[in-house]
Short mmCIF file of C-alpha atoms in Angstrom, two decimals:
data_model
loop_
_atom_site.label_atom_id
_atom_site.label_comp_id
_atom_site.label_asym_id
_atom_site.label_seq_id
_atom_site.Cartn_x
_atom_site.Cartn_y
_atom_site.Cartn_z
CA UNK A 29 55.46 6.38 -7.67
CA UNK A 30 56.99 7.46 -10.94
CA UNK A 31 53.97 9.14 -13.17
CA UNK A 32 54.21 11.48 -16.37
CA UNK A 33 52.06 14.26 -17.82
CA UNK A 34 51.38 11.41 -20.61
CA UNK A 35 52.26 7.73 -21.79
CA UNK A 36 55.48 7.59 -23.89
CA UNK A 37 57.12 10.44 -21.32
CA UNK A 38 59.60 7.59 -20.75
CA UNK A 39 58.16 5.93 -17.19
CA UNK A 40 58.97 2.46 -17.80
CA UNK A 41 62.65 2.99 -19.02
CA UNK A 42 62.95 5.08 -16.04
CA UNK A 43 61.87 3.03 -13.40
CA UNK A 44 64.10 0.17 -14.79
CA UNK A 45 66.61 2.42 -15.04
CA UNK A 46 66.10 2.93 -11.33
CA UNK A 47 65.61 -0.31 -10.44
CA UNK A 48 68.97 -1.52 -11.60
CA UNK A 49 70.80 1.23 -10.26
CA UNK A 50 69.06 0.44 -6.67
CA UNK A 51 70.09 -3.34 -6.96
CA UNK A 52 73.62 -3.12 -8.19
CA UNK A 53 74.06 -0.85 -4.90
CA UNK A 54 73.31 -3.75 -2.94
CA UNK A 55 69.70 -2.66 -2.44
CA UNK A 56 66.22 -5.28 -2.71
CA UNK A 57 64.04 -3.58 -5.18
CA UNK A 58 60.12 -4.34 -5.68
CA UNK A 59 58.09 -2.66 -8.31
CA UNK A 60 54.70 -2.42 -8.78
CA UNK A 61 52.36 -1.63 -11.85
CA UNK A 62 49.77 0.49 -11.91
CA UNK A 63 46.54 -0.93 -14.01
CA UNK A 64 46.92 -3.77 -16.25
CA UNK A 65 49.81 -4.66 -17.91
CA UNK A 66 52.01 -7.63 -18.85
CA UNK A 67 55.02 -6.01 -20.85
CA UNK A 68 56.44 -3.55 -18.45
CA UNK A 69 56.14 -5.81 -15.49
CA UNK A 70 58.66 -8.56 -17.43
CA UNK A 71 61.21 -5.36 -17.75
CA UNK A 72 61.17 -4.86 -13.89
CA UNK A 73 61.13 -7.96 -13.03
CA UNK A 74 64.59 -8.37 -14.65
CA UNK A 75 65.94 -4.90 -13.34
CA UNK A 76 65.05 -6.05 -9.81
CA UNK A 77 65.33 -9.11 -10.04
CA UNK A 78 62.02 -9.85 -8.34
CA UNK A 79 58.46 -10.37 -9.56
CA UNK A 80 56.52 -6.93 -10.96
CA UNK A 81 52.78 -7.38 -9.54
CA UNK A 82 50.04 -5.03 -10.82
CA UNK A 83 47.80 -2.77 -8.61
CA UNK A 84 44.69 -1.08 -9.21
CA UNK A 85 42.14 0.69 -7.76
CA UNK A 86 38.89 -0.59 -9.94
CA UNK A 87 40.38 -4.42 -10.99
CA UNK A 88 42.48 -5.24 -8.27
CA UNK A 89 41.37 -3.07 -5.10
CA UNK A 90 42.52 -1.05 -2.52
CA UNK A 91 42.76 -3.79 -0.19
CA UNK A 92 44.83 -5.91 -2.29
CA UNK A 93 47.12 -2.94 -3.20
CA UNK A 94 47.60 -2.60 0.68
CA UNK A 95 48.38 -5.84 1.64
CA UNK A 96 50.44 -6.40 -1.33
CA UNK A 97 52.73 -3.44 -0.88
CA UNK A 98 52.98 -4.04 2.67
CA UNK A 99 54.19 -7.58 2.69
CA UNK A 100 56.95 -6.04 -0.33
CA UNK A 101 57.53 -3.26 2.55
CA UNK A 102 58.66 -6.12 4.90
CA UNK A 103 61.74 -6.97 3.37
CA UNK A 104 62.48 -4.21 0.69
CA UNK A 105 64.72 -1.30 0.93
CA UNK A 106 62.85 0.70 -2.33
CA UNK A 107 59.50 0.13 -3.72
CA UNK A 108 58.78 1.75 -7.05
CA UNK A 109 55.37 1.80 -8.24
CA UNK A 110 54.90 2.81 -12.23
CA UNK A 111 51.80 4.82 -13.04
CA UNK A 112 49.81 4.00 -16.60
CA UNK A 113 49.21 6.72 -18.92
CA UNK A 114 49.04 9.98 -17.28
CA UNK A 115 49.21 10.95 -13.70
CA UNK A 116 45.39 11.78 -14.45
CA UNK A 117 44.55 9.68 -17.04
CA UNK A 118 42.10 7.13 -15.73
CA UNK A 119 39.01 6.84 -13.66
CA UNK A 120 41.00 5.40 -10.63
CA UNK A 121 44.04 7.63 -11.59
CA UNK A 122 47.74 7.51 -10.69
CA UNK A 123 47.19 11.19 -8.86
CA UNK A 124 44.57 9.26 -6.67
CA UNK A 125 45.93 6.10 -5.68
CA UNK A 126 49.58 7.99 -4.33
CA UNK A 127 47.04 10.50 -2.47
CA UNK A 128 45.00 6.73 -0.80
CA UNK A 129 48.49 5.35 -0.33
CA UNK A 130 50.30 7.72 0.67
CA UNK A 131 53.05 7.40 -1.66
CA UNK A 132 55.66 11.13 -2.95
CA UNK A 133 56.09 11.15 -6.61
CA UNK A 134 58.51 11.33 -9.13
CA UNK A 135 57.25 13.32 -12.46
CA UNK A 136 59.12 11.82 -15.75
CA UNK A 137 58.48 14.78 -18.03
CA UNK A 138 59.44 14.29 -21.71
CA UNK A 139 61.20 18.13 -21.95
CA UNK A 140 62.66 17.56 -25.04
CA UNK A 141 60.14 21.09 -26.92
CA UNK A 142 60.30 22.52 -23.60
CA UNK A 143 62.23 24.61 -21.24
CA UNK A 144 60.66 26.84 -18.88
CA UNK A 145 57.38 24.82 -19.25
CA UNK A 146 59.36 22.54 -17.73
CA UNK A 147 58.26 23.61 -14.08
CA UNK A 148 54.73 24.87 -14.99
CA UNK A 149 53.96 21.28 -16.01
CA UNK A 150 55.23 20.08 -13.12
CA UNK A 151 53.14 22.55 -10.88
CA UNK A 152 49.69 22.15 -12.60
CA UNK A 153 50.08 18.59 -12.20
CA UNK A 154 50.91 18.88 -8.34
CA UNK A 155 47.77 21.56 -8.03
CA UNK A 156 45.39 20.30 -10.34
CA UNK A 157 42.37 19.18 -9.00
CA UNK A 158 42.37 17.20 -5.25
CA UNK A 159 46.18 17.55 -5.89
CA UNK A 160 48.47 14.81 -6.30
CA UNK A 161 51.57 14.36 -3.76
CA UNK A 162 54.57 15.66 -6.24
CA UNK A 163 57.62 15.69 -4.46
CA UNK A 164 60.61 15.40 -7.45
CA UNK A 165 60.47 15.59 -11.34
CA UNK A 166 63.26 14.36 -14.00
CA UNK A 167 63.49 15.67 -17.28
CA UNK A 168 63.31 13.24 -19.97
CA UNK A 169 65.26 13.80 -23.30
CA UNK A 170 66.61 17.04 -22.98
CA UNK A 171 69.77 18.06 -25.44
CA UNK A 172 72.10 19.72 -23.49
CA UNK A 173 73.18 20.18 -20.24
CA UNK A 174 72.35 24.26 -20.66
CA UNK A 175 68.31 22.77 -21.68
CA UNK A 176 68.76 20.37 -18.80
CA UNK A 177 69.28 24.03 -16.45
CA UNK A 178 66.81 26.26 -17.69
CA UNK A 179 64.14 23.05 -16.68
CA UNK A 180 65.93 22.82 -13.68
CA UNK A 181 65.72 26.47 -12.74
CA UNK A 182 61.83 26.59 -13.70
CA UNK A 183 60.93 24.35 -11.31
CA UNK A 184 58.57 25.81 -7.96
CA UNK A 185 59.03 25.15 -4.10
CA UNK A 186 58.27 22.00 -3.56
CA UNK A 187 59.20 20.32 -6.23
CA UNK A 188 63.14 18.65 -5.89
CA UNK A 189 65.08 18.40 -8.67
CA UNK A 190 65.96 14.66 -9.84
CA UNK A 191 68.23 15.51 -12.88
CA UNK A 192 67.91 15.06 -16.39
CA UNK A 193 68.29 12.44 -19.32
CA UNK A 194 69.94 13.41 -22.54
CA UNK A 195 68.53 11.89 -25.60
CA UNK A 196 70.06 8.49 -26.14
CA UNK A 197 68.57 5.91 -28.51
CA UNK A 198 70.65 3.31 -26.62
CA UNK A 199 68.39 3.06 -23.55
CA UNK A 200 65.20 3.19 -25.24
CA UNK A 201 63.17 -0.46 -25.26
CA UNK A 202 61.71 -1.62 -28.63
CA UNK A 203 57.70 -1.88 -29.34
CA UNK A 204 55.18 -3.34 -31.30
CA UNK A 205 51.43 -3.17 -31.30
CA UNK A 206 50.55 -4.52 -27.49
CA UNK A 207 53.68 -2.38 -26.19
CA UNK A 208 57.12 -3.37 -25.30
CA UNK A 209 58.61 -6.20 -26.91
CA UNK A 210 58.45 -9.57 -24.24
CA UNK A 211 61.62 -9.21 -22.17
CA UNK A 212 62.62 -12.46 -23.80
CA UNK A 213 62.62 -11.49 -27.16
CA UNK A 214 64.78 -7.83 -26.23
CA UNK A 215 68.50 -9.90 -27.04
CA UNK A 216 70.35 -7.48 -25.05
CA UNK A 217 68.11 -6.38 -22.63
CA UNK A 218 70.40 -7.21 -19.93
CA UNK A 219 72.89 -4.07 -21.55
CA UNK A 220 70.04 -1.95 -22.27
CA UNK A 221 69.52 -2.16 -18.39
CA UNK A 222 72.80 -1.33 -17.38
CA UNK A 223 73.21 1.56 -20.13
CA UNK A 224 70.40 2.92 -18.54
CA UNK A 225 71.41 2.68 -14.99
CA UNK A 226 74.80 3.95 -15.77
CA UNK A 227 72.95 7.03 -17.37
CA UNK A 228 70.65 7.64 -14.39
CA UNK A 229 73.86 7.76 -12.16
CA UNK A 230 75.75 10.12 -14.44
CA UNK A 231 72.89 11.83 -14.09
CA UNK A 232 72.50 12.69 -10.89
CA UNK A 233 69.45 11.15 -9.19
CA UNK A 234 71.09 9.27 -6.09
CA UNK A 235 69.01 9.98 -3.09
CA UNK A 236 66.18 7.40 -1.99
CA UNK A 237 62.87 9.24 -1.74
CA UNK A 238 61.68 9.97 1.42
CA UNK A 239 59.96 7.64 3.54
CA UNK A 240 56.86 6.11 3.62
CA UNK A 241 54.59 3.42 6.54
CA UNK A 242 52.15 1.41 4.91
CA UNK A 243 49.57 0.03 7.54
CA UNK A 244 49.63 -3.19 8.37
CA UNK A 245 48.00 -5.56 6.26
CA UNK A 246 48.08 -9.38 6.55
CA UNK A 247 48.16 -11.46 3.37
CA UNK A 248 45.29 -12.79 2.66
CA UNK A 249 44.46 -16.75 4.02
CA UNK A 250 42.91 -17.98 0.00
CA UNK A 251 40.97 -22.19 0.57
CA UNK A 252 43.08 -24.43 -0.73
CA UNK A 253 40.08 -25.74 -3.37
CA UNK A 254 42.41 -26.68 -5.69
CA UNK A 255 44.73 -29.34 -3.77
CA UNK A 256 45.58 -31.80 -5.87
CA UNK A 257 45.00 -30.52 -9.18
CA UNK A 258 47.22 -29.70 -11.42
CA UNK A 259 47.29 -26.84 -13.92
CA UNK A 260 49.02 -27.01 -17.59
CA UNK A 261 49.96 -23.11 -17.98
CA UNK A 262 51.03 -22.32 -21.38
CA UNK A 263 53.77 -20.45 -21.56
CA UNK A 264 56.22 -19.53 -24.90
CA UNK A 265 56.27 -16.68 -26.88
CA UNK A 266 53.04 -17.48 -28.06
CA UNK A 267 51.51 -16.98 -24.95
CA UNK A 268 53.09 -15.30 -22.11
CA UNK A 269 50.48 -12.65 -20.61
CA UNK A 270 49.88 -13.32 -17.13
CA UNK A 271 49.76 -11.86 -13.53
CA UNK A 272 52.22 -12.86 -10.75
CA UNK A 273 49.31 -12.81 -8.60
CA UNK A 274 46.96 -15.40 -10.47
CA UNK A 275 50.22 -17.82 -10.24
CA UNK A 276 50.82 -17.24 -6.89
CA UNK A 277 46.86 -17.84 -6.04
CA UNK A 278 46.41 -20.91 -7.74
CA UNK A 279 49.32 -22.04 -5.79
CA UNK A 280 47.84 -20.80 -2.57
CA UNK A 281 44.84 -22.38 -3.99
CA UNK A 282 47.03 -25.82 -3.45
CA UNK A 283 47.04 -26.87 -7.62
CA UNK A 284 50.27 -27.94 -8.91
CA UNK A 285 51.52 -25.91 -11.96
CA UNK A 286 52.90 -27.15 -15.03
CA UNK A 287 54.19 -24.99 -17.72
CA UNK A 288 54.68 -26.10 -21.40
CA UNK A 289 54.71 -24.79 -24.89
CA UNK A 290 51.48 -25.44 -27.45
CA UNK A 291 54.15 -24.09 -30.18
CA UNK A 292 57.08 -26.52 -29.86
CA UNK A 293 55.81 -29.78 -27.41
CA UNK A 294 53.92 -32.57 -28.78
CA UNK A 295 51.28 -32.90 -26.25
CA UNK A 296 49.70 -31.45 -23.23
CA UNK A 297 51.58 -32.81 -19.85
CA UNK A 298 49.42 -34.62 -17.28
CA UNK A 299 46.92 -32.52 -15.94
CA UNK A 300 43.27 -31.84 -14.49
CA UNK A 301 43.34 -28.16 -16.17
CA UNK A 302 44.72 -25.86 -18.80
CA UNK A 303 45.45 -22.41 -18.75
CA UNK A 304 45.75 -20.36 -22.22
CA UNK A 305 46.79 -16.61 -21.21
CA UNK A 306 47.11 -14.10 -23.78
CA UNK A 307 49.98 -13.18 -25.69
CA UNK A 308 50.85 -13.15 -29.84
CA UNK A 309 49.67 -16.22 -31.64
CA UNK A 310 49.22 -14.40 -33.99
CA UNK A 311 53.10 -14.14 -35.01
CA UNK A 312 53.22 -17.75 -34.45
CA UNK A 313 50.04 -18.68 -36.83
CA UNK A 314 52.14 -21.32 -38.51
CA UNK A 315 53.54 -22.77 -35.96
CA UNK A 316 50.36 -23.05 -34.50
CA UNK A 317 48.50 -24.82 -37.56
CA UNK A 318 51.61 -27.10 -37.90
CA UNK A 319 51.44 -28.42 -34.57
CA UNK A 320 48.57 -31.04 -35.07
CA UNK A 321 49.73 -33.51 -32.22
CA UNK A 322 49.26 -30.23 -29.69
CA UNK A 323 45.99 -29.51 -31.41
CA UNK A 324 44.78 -33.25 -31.06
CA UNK A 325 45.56 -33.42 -27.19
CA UNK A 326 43.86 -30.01 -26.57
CA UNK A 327 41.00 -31.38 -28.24
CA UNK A 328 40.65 -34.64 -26.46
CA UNK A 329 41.02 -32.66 -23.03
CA UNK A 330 38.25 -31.08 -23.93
CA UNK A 331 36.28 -33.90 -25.05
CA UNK A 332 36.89 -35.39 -21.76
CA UNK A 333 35.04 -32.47 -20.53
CA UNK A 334 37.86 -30.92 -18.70
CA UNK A 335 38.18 -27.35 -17.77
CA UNK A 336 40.43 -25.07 -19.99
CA UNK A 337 40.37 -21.56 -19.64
CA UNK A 338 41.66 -19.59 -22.78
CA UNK A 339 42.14 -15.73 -21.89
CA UNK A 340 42.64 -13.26 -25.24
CA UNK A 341 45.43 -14.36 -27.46
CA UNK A 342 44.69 -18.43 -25.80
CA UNK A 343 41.14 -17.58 -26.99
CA UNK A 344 41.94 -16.84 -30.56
CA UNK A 345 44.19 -19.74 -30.87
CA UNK A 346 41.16 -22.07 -29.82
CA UNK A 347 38.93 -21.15 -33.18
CA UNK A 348 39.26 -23.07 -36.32
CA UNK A 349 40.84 -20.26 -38.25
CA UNK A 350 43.42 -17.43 -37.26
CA UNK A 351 43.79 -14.90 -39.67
CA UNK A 352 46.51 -12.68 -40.04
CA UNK A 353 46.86 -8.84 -40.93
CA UNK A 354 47.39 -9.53 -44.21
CA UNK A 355 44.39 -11.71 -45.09
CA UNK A 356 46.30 -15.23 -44.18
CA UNK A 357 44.21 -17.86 -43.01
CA UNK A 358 45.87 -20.30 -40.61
CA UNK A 359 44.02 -23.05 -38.35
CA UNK A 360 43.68 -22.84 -34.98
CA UNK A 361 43.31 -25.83 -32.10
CA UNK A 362 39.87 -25.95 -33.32
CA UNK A 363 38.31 -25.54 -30.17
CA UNK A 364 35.40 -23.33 -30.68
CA UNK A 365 33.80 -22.89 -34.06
CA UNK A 366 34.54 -19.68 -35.92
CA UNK A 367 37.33 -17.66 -36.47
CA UNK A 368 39.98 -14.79 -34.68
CA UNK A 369 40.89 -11.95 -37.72
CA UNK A 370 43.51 -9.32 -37.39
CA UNK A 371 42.96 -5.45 -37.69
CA UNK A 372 45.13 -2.44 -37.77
CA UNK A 373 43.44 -0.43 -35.44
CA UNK A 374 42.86 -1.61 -32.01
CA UNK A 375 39.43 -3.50 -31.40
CA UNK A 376 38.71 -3.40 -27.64
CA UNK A 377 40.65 -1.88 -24.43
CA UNK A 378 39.67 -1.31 -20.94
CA UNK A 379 38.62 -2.69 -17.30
CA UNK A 380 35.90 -5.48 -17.51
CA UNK A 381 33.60 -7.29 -14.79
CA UNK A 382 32.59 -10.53 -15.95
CA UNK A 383 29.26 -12.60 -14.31
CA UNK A 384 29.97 -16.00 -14.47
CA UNK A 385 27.67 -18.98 -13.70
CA UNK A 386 31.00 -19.54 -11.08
CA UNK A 387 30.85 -15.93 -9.77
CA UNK A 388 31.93 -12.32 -10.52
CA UNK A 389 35.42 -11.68 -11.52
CA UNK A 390 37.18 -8.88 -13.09
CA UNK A 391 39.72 -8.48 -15.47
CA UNK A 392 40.54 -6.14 -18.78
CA UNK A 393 40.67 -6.57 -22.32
CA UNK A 394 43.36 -4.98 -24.78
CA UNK A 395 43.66 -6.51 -28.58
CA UNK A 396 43.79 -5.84 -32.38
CA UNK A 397 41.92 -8.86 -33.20
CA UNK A 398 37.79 -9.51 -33.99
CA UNK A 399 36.26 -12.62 -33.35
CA UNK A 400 33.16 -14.04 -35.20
CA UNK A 401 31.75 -17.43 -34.07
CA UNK A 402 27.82 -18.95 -34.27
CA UNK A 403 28.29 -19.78 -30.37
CA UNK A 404 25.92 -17.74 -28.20
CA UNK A 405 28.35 -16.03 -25.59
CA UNK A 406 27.07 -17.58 -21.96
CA UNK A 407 27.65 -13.78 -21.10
CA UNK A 408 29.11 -10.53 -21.65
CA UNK A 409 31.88 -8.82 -19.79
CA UNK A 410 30.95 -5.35 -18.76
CA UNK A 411 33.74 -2.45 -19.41
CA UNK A 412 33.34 -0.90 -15.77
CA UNK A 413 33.04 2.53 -17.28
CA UNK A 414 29.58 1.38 -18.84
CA UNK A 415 31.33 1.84 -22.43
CA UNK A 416 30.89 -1.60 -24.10
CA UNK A 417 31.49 -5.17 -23.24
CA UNK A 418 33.16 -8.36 -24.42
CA UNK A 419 31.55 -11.99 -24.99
CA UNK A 420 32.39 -14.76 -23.02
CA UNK A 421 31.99 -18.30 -24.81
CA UNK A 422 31.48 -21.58 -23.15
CA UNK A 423 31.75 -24.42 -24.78
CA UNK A 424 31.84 -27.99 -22.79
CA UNK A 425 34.06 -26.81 -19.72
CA UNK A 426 36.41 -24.53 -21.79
CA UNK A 427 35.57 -20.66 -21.21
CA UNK A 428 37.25 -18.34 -23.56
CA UNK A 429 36.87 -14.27 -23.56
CA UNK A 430 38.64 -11.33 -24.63
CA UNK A 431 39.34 -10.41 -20.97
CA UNK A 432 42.42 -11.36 -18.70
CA UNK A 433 41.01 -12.40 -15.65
CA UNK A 434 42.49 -11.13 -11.94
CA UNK A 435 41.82 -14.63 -10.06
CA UNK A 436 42.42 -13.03 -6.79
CA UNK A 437 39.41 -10.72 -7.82
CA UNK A 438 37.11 -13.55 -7.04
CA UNK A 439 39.09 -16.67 -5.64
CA UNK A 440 36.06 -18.84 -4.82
CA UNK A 441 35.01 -17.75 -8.62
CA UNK A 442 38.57 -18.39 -10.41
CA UNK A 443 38.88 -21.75 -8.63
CA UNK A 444 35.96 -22.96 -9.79
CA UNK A 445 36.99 -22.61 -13.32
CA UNK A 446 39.41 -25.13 -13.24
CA UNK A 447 37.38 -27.80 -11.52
CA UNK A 448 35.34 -30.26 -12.88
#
């Protein structure tokens, strides 16, 4: 696991970093999330050239975490699991899970106002509390190879040395509001990648960490309720927030996926079901408003009383009216009555457990947007820390919320909203 005193210590970069380096050595890489995320997980999956699949103590589980890391243990000769935030920052932190799992960790420290603090960090985060299983740390950002030794030298039994990064603006990955940029839109991510590998090298971390046995778990046997449906998945740079895991169900689950583009197609493909994951349609408001074929043909799915489910940024593309930051109104698919606004300042965040007339599922919510709407919400989804909630709308057989639901959370649950 590769964790940090705090987020923006540089985790992400280096667990590409490491990624790349692993697979151009003729090694299969898997990496693994921790908590909810969509960004990061597109970055790995092009450094290892495999899907990125989150795990989570509180919205995923322990057992799924098992089973999923075992079945990557199979076949893989290095799994890297990136920690969110800090190593403690969370109710089900990073420090916790690697104790459960058994899995050493790497501390990313961002050293760059630092140098003999360098190894106290690194202790009190190995002693704090239960303890975490700290095995190696790598300083982040450092501006010489002299700052690079005094960390180095301040560092404890126990703790291995993994070298140092200098500052280098080439390696960095470029952000907006949500996080990372989509890998799709970074132009040369591909030489960002190898910049960064080639840095890693220079600088010294080689070794594989040690070794680790993860029980046996057997993948889980999911009913095939869906056989014979198929799925329209949206999927552009409009909307391109999901899971690897809800995918994979809903294939277990025997439905047929089709993937199109409500920016740039004409219509909705053949299909029993749409999908509308989260993403920015928020940058693509025009688009949106000038595709009225799309917006016609989402309509008369839902006419036909069809199921559609619309998570987050799918959600605030189905209202009549998306407005922008700066006060632009824009229509929507016109799919629910009301409107999506955006704000500066970020409007929800956090781990959510939604009770649906199908079942209990959860899920999480991150966005920058407000919605307002005379619909009565068919139910709110509970943050699990007992800090707020999110409404759910229902309207015909569409379901639209804030929250990005886990389908494998619930299968019998997340089936059932794509049936009619």
């Amino acid at each position: 696991m590769i964790s940090a005193p705090a987020s923006g210590s540089g985790k992400t970069t280096v667990v590409a970093a490491l990624a790349r380096l692993h697979s151009r050595q003729g090694r299969k890489v898997r990496v693994f999330k921790c908590g909810p995320d969509f960004l990061d997980p597109q970055i790995h999956a092009i450094a290892s050239s495999a899907p990125c699949e989150n795990i989570d103590l509180s919205m995923c589980g322990e057992a799924d975490a098992r089973w999923r890391l075992a079945r990557a243990a199979r076949d893989s000769d290095l799994i890297l699991i990136e920690d969110v935030m800090g190593l403690y920052d969370s109710e089900q932190s990073g420090a916790a899970m690697a104790r459960i799992l058994g899995v050493p960790i790497l501390l990313v420290v961002d050293a760059q106002a630092m140098a003999g603090s360098f190894g106290a960090v690194c202790y009190g985060l190995k002693h704090y509390r239960d303890g975490a299983p700290v095995t190696a740390a790598l300083a982040n950002r450092v501006g010489s190879d002299y700052h690079a030794e005094l960390c180095r030298n301040s560092l404890t039994d126990g703790i291995a040395w993994s070298g140092a990064l200098m500052r280098n603006g080439e390696i960095l990955l470029p952000e907006r509001h949500l996080g990372l940029l989509p890998a799709v839109e970074i132009a040369d991510l591909e030489r960002r990648l190898d910049h960064a590998a080639d840095t890693l090298k220079q600088s010294g971390i080689h070794a594989l960490p040690p070794s680790v046995t993860f029980d046996v778990s057997p993948t889980p046997k999911w009913p095939a309720l869906l056989t014979g449906k198929t799925i329209a998945v949206a999927d552009d740079a409009a909307f391109c927030f999901r899971y690897p895991a809800n995918e994979e169900y809903l294939r277990e689950a025997g439905a047929e996926l089709v993937f199109f583009s409500p920016l740039y197609q004409d219509e909705l493909p053949a299909c029993d079901a749409v999908w509308l994951p989260g993403g920015y349609p928020e940058l693509h408001a025009e688009t949106i408003s000038e595709n009225r074929t799309m917006k016609a043909s989402l309509q008369s799915h839902v006419a036909a009383g069809k199921p559609l489910l619309a998570e987050c940024g799918g959600m605030m593309a189905c209202f009549e009216h998306l407005i922008s930051i700066n006060g632009t109104s824009h229509s929507g698919f016109g799919l629910l009555p009301g409107e999506s606004r955006m704000q500066v300042g970020l409007a929800g965040l956090g781990l959510l457990s939604a009770d649906l007339p199908e079942g209990s599922i959860t899920g999480h919510c991150f966005h920058y947007s407000t919605t307002s709407s005379p619909l009565v919400p068919i139910t709110q989804a509970r943050k699990l820390n007992g800090k707020g909630s999110e409404p759910v709308y229902r309207h015909a057989r569409l379901t639209a919320s804030y929250m990005h639901a886990y389908f494998p959370s619930n299968p019998l649950a997340s089936a059932r909203l794509f049936l009619w």
